[in-house]
PDB file of C-alpha atoms in Angstrom:
ATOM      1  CA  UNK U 660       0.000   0.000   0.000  1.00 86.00           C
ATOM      2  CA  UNK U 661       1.035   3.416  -0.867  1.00 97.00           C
ATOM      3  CA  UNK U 662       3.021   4.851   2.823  1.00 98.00           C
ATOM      4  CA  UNK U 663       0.896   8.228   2.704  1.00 98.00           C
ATOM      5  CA  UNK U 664      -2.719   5.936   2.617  1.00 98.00           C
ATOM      6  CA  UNK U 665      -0.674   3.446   5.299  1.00 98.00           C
ATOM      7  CA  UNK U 666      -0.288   6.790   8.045  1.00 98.00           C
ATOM      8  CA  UNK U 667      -3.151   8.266   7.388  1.00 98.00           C
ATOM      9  CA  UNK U 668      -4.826   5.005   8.338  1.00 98.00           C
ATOM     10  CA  UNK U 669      -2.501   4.045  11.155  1.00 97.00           C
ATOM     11  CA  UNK U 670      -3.557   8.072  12.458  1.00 97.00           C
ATOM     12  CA  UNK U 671      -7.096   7.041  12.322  1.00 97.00           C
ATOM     13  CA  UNK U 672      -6.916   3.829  14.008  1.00 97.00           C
ATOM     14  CA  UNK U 673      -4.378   6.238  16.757  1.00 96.00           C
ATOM     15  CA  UNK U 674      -6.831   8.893  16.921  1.00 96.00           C
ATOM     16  CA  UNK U 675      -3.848  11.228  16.245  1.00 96.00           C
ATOM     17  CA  UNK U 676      -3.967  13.780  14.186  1.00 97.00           C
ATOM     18  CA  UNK U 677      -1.278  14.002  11.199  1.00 98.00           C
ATOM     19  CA  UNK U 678       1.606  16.629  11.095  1.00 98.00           C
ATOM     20  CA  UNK U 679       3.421  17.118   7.808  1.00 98.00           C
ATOM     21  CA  UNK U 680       6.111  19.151   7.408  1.00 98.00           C
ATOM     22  CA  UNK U 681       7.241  21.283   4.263  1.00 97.00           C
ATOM     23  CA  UNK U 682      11.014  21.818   2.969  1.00 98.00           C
ATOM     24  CA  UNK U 683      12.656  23.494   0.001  1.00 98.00           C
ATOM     25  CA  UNK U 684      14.700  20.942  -1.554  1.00 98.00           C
ATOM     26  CA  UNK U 685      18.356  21.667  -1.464  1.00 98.00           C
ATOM     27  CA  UNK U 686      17.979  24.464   0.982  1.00 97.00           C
ATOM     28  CA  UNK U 687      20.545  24.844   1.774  1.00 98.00           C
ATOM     29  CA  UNK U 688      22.020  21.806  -0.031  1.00 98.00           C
ATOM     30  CA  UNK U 689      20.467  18.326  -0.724  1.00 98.00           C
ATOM     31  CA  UNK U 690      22.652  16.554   2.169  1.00 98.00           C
ATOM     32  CA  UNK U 691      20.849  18.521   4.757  1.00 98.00           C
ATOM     33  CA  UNK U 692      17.492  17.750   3.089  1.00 98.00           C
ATOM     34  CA  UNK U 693      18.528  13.877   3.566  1.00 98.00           C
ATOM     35  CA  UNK U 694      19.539  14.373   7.159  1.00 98.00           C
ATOM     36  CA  UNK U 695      16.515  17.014   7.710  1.00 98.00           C
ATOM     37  CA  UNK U 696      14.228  14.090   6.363  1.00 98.00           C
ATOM     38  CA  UNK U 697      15.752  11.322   9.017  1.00 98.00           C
ATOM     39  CA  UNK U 698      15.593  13.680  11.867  1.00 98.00           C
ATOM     40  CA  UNK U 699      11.977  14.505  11.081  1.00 98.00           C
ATOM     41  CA  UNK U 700      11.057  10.858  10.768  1.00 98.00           C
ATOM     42  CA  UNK U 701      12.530   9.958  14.023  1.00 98.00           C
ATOM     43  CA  UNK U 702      10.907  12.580  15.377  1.00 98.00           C
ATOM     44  CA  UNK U 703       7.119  11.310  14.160  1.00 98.00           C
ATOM     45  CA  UNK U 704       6.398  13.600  11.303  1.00 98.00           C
ATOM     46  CA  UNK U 705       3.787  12.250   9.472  1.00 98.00           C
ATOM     47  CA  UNK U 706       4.396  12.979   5.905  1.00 98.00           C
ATOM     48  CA  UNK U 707       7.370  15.464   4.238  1.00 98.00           C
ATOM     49  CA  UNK U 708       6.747  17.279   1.508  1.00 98.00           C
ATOM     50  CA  UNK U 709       9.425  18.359  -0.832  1.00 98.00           C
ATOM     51  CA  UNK U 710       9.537  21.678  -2.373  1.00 97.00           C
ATOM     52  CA  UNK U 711      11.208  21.044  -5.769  1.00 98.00           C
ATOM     53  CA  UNK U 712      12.978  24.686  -6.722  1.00 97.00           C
ATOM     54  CA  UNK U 713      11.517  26.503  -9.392  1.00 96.00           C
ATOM     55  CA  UNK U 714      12.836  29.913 -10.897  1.00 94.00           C
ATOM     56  CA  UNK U 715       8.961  30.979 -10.691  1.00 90.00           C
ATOM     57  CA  UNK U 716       6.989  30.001  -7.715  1.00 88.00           C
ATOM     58  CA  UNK U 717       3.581  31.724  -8.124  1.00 84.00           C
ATOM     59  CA  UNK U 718       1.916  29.974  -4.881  1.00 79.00           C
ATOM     60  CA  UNK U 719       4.921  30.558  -2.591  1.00 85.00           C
ATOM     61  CA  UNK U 720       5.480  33.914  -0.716  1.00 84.00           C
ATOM     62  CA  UNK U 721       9.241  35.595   0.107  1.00 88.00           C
ATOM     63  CA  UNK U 722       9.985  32.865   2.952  1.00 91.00           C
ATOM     64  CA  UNK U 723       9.409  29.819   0.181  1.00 90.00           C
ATOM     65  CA  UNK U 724      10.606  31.857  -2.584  1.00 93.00           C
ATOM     66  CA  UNK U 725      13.753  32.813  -0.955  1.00 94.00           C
ATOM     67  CA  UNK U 726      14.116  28.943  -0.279  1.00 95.00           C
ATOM     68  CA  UNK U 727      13.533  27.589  -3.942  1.00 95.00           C
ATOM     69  CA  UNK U 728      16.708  30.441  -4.602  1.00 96.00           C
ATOM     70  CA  UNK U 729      18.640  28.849  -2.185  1.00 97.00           C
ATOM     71  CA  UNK U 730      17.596  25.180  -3.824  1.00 97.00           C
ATOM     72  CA  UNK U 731      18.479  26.431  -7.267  1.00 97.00           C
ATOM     73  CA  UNK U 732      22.187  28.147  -6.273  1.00 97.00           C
ATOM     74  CA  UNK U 733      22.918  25.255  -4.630  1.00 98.00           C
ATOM     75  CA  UNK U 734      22.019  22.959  -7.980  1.00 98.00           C
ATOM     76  CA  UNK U 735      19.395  21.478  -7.209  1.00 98.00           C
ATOM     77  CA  UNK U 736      17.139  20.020 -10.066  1.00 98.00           C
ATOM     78  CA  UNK U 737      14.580  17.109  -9.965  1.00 98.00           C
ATOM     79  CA  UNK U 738      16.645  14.615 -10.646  1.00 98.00           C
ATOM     80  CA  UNK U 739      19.092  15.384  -8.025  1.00 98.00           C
ATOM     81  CA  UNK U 740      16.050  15.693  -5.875  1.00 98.00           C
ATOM     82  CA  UNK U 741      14.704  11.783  -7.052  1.00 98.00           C
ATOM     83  CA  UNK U 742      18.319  11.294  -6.002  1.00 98.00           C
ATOM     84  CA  UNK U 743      17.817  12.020  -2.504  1.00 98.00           C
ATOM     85  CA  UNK U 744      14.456  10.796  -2.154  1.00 98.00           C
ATOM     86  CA  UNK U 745      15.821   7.207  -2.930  1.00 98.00           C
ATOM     87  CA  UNK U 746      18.992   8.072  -0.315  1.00 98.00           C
ATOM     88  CA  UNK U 747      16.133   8.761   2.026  1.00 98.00           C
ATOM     89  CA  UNK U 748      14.284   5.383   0.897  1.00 98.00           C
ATOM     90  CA  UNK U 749      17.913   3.505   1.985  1.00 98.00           C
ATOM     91  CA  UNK U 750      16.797   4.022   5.887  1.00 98.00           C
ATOM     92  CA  UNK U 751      13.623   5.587   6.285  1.00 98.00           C
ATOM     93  CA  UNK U 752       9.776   5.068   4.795  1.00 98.00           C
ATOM     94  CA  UNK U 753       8.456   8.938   5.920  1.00 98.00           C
ATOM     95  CA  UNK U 754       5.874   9.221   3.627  1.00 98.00           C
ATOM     96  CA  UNK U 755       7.420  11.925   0.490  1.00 98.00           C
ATOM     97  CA  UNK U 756       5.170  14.004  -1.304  1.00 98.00           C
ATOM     98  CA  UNK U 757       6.788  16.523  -4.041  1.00 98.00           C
ATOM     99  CA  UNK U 758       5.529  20.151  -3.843  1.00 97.00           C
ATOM    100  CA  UNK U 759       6.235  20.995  -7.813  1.00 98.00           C
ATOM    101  CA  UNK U 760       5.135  23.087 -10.984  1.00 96.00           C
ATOM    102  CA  UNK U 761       3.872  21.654 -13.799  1.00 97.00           C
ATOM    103  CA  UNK U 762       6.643  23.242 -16.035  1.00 96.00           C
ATOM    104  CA  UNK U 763       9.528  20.978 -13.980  1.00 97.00           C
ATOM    105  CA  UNK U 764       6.948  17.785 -14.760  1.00 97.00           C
ATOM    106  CA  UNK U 765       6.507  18.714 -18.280  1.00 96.00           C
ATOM    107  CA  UNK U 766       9.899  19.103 -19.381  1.00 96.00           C
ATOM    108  CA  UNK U 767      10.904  15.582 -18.163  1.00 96.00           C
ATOM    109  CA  UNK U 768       7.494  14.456 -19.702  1.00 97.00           C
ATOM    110  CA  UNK U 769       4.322  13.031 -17.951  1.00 97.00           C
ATOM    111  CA  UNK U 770       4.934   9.466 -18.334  1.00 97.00           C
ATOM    112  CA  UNK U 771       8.893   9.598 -17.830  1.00 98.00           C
ATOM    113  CA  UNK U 772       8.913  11.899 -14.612  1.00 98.00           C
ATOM    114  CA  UNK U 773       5.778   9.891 -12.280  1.00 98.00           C
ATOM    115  CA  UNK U 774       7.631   6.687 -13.165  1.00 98.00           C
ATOM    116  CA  UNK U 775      11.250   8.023 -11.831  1.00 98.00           C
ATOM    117  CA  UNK U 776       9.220   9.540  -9.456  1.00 98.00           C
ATOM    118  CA  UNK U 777       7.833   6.269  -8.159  1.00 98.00           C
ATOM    119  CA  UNK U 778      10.980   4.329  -8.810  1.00 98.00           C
ATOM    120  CA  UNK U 779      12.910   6.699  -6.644  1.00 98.00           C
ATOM    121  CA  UNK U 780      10.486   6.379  -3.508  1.00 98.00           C
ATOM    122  CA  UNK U 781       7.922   8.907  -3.919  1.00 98.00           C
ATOM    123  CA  UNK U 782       4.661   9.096  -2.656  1.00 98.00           C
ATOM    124  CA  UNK U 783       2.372  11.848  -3.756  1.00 98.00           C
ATOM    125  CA  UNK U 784       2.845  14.673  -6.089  1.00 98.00           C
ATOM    126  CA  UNK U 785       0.960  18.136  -5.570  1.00 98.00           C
ATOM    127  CA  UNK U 786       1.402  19.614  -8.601  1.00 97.00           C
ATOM    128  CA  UNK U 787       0.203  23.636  -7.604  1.00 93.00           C
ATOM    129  CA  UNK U 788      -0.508  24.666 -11.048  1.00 94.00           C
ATOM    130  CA  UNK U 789      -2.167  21.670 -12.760  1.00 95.00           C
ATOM    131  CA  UNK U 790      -5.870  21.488 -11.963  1.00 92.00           C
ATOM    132  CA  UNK U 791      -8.103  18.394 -12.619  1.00 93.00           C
ATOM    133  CA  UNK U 792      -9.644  19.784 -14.862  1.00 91.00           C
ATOM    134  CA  UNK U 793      -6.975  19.424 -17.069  1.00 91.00           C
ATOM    135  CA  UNK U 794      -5.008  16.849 -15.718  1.00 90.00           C
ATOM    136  CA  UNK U 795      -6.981  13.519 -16.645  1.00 83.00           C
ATOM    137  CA  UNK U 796      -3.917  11.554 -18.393  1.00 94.00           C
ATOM    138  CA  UNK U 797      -2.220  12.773 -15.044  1.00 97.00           C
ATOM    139  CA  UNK U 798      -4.254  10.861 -12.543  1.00 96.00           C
ATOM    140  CA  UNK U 799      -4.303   7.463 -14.822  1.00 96.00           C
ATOM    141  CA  UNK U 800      -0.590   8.011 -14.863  1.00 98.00           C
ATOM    142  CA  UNK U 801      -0.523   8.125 -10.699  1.00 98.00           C
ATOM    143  CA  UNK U 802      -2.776   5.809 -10.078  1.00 97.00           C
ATOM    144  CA  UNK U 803      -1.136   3.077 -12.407  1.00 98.00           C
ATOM    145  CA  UNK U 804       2.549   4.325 -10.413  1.00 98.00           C
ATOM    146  CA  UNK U 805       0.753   4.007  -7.000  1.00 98.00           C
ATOM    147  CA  UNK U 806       0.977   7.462  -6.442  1.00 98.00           C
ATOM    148  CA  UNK U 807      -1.624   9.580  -4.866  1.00 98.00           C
ATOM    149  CA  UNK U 808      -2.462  12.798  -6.406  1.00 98.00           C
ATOM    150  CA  UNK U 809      -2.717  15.712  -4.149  1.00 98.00           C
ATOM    151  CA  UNK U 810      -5.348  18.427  -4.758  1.00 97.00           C
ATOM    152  CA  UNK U 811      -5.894  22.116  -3.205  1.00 95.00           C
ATOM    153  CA  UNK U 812      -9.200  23.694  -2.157  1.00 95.00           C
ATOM    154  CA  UNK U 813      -8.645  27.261  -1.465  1.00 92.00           C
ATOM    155  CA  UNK U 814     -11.750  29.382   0.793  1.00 91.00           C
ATOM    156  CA  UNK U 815     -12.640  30.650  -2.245  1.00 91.00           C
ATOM    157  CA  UNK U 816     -13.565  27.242  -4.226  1.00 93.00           C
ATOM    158  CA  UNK U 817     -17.238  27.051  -5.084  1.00 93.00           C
ATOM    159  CA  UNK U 818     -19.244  24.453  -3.880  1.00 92.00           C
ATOM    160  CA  UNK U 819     -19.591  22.547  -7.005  1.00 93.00           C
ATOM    161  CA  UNK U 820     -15.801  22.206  -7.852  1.00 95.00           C
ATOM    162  CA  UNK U 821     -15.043  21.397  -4.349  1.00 96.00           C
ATOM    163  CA  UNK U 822     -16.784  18.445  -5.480  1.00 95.00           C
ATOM    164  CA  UNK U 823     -14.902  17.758  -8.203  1.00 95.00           C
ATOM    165  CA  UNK U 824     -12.020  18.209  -7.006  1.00 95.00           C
ATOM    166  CA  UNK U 825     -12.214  15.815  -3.767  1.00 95.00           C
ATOM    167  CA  UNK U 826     -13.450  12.949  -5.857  1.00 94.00           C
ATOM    168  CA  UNK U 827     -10.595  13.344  -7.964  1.00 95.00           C
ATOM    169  CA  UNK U 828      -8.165  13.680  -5.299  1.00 96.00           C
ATOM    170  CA  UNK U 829      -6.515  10.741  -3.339  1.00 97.00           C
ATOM    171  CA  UNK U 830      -4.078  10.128   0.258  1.00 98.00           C
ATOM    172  CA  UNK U 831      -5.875  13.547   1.525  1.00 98.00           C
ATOM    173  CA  UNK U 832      -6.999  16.704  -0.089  1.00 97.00           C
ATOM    174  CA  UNK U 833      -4.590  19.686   1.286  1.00 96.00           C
ATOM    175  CA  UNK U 834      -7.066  23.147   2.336  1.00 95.00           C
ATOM    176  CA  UNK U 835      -5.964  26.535   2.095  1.00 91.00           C
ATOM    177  CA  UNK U 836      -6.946  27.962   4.606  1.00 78.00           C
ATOM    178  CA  UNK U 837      -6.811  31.277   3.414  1.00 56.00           C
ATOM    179  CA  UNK U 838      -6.760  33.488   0.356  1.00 51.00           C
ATOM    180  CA  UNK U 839      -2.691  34.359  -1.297  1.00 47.00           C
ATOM    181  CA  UNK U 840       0.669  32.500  -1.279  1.00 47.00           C
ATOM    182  CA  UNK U 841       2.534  30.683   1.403  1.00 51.00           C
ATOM    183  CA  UNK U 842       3.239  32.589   4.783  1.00 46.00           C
ATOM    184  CA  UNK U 843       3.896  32.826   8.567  1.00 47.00           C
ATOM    185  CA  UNK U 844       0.522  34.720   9.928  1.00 50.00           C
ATOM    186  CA  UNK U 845      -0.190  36.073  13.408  1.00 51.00           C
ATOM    187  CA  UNK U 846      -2.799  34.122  13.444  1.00 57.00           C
ATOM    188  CA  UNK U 847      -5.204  31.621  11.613  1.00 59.00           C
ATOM    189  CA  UNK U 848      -8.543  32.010   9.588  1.00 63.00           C
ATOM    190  CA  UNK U 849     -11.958  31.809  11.337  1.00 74.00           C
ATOM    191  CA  UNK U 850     -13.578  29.830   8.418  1.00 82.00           C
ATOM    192  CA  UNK U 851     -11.130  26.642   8.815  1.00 90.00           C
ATOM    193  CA  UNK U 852     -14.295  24.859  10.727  1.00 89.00           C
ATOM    194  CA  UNK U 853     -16.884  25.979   7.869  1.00 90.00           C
ATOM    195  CA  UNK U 854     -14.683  24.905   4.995  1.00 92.00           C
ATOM    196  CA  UNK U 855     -13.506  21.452   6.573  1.00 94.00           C
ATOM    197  CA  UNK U 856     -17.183  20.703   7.133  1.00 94.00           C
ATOM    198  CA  UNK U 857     -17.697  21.956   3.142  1.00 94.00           C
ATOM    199  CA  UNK U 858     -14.807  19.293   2.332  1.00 96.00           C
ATOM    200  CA  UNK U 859     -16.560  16.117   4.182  1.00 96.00           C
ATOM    201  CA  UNK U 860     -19.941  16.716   2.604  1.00 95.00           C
ATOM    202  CA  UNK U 861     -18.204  15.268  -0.660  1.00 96.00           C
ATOM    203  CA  UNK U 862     -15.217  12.743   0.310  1.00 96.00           C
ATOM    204  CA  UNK U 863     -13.942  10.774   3.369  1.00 96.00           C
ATOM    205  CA  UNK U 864     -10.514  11.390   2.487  1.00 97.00           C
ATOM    206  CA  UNK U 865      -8.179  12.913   5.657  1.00 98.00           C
ATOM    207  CA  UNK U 866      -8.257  17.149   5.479  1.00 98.00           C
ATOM    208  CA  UNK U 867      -4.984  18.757   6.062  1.00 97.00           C
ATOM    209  CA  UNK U 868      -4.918  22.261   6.713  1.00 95.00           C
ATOM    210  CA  UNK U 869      -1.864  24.778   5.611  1.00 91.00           C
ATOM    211  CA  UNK U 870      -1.071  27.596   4.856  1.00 83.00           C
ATOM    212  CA  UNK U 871      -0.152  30.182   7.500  1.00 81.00           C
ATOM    213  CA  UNK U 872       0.097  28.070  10.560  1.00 89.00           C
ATOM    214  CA  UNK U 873       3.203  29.169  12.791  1.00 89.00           C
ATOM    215  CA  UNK U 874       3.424  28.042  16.101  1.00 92.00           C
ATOM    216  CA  UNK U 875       2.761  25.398  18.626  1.00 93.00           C
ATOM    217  CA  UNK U 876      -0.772  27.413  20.061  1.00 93.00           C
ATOM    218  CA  UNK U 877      -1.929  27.777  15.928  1.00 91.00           C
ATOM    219  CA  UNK U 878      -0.898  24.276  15.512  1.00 93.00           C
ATOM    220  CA  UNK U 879      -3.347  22.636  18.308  1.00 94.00           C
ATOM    221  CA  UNK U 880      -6.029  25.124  17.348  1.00 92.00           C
ATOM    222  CA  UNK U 881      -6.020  23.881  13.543  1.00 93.00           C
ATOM    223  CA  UNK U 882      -5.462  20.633  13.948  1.00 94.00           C
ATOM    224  CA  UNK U 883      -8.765  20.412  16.348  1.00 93.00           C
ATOM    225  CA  UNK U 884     -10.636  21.025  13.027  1.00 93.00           C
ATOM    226  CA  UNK U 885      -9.019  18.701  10.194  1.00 95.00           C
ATOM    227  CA  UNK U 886      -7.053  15.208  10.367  1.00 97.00           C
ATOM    228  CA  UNK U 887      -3.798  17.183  10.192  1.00 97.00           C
ATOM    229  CA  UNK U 888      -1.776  20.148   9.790  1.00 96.00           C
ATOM    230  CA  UNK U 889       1.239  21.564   7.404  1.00 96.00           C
ATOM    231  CA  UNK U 890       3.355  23.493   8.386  1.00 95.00           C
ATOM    232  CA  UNK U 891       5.759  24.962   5.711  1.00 93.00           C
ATOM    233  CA  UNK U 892       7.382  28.879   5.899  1.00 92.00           C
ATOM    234  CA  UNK U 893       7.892  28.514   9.793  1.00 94.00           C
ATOM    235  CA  UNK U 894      10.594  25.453   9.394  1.00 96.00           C
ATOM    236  CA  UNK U 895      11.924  26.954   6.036  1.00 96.00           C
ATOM    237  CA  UNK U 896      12.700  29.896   8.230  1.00 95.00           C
ATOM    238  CA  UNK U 897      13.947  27.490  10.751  1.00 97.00           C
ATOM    239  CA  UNK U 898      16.307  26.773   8.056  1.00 98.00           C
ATOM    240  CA  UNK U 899      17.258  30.054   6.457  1.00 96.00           C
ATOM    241  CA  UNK U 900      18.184  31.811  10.334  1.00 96.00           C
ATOM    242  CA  UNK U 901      20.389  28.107  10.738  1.00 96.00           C
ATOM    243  CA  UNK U 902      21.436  26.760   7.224  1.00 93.00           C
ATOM    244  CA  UNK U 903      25.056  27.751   7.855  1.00 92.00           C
ATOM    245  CA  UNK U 904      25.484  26.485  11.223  1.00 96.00           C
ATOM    246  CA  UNK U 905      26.726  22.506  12.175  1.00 96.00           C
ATOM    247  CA  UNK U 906      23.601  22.898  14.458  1.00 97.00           C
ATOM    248  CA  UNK U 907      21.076  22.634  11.728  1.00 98.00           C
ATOM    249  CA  UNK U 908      19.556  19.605  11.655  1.00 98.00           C
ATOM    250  CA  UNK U 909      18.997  19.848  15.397  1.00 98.00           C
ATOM    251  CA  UNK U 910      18.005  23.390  15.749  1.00 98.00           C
ATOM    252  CA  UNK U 911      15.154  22.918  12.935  1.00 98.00           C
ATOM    253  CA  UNK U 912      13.598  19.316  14.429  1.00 98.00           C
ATOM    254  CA  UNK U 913      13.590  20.988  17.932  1.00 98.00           C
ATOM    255  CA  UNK U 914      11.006  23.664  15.977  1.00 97.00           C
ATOM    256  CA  UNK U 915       9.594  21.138  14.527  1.00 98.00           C
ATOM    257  CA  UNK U 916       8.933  19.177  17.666  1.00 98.00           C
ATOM    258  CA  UNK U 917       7.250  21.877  19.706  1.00 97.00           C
ATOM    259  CA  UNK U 918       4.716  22.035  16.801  1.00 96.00           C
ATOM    260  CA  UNK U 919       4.326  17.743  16.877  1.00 97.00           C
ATOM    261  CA  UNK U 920       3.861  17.920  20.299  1.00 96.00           C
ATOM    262  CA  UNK U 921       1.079  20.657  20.416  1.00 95.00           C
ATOM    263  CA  UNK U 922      -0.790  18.586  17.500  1.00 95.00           C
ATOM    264  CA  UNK U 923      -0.473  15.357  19.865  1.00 87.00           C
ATOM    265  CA  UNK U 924      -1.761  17.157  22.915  1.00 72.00           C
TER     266      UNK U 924
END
């Protein structure tokens, strides 16, 4: 079974509610994305999503931005990043998920990039730019790799395509939950509760909720109102304040921990 479907079901079965983590690739080189990944695993993050750098990262704001920069000067591409993922695979089974832009897919080609993909020890994809509406040769591709396909709902998503996209959606559908790009906020969105309940009228598949989420106190409070949380800018900027120091890897899964603990509680 695919590892993402495996923890969401082993959180279920827990009652626990899922923490996944988001990481710019090669920020600040791919070596401390590999030990980043370990650390994170041994410290019970859920699932890790990979931020594969891209010179033009509409959905991200500065913190993310700044990080895909980083990924690029320090040459990252996506095969070096399938080349970590599978140096990951050699001692840990964290469920991956690559955060990516169609444009990085397409060059490889469809077919050619979900199989490597797959081969290497991938999960999911979330492909930010390619919606289902146009993406049906997409989702036969994942499905036949084992890969689950990773769809957004943002608070502004009609009802109707809600719909559509849940059912087409598979592992969990990722909400929004609120309006722009990526970001650290002071504090969280009053319509997380509406939307989730939005979301379950149409699919049983796990909610996780991103987008803005910060610190330990935002962490419990979202996570009280979906199946899990991301968190993503606050441990990139973990990384950027500590991605020259030997205390790195530590530094950022400490961060990381206070947030895992406060979804636990």
């Amino acid at each position: 079974m695919n590892r993402i479907l495996e923890r969401f079901a082993w959180l279920r079965a827990q009652k626990h509610k899922g923490f996944v983590v988001y990481i710019g690739a090669g920020d600040p080189h791919l070596e401390a994305t590999r030990q980043l990944a370990l650390a994170f695993d041994q410290a019970g993050v859920d699932v890790l999503e990979l931020g594969v750098p891209f010179s033009d990262p509409l959905a991200d704001g500065l913190v993310n931005q700044l990080a895909a920069q980083r990924g690029l000067e320090s040459g990252t591409t996506p095969s070096k990043v399938l080349e970590t993922v599978a140096a990951i695979r050699r001692q840990s089974q964290i469920p991956l998920i690559l955060y990516i832009y169609f444009n990085l897919v397409h060059k490889v080609g469809l077919q050619r990039f979900i199989a490597e993909a797959a081969r290497a020890g991938v999960d999911g994809l979330l492909v930010l730019d390619l919606p289902p509406e146009e993406s049906e040769n997409y989702e036969s591709l994942m499905r036949a790799a084992g890969l689950c396909v990773i769809y957004l709902v943002a608070p502004t998503t009609p009802d109707e395509r809600i719909e559509l996209i849940v059912k087409r959606g598979t592992g969990f559908i990722y909400y929004i939950s609120r309006e722009g790009v990526t970001g650290m906020q002071a504090k969280v969105s009053e319509t997380i509760g509406l939307m989730t309940g939005k979301i379950r009228q149409h699919t049983d598949l796990p909610i996780a909720v991103g987008f803005g989420i910060s610190n330990p106190e935002q962490a419990r409070l979202v996570a009280g109102q979906a199946e899990a949380i991301v968190v993503g800018s606050a441990v990139v900027d973990q990384i950027s304040r500590h991605g020259q120091s030997p205390e790195l890897v530590p530094r950022v899964t400490a961060f990381v921990k206070t947030l895992l603990d406060a979804v636990r509680t």
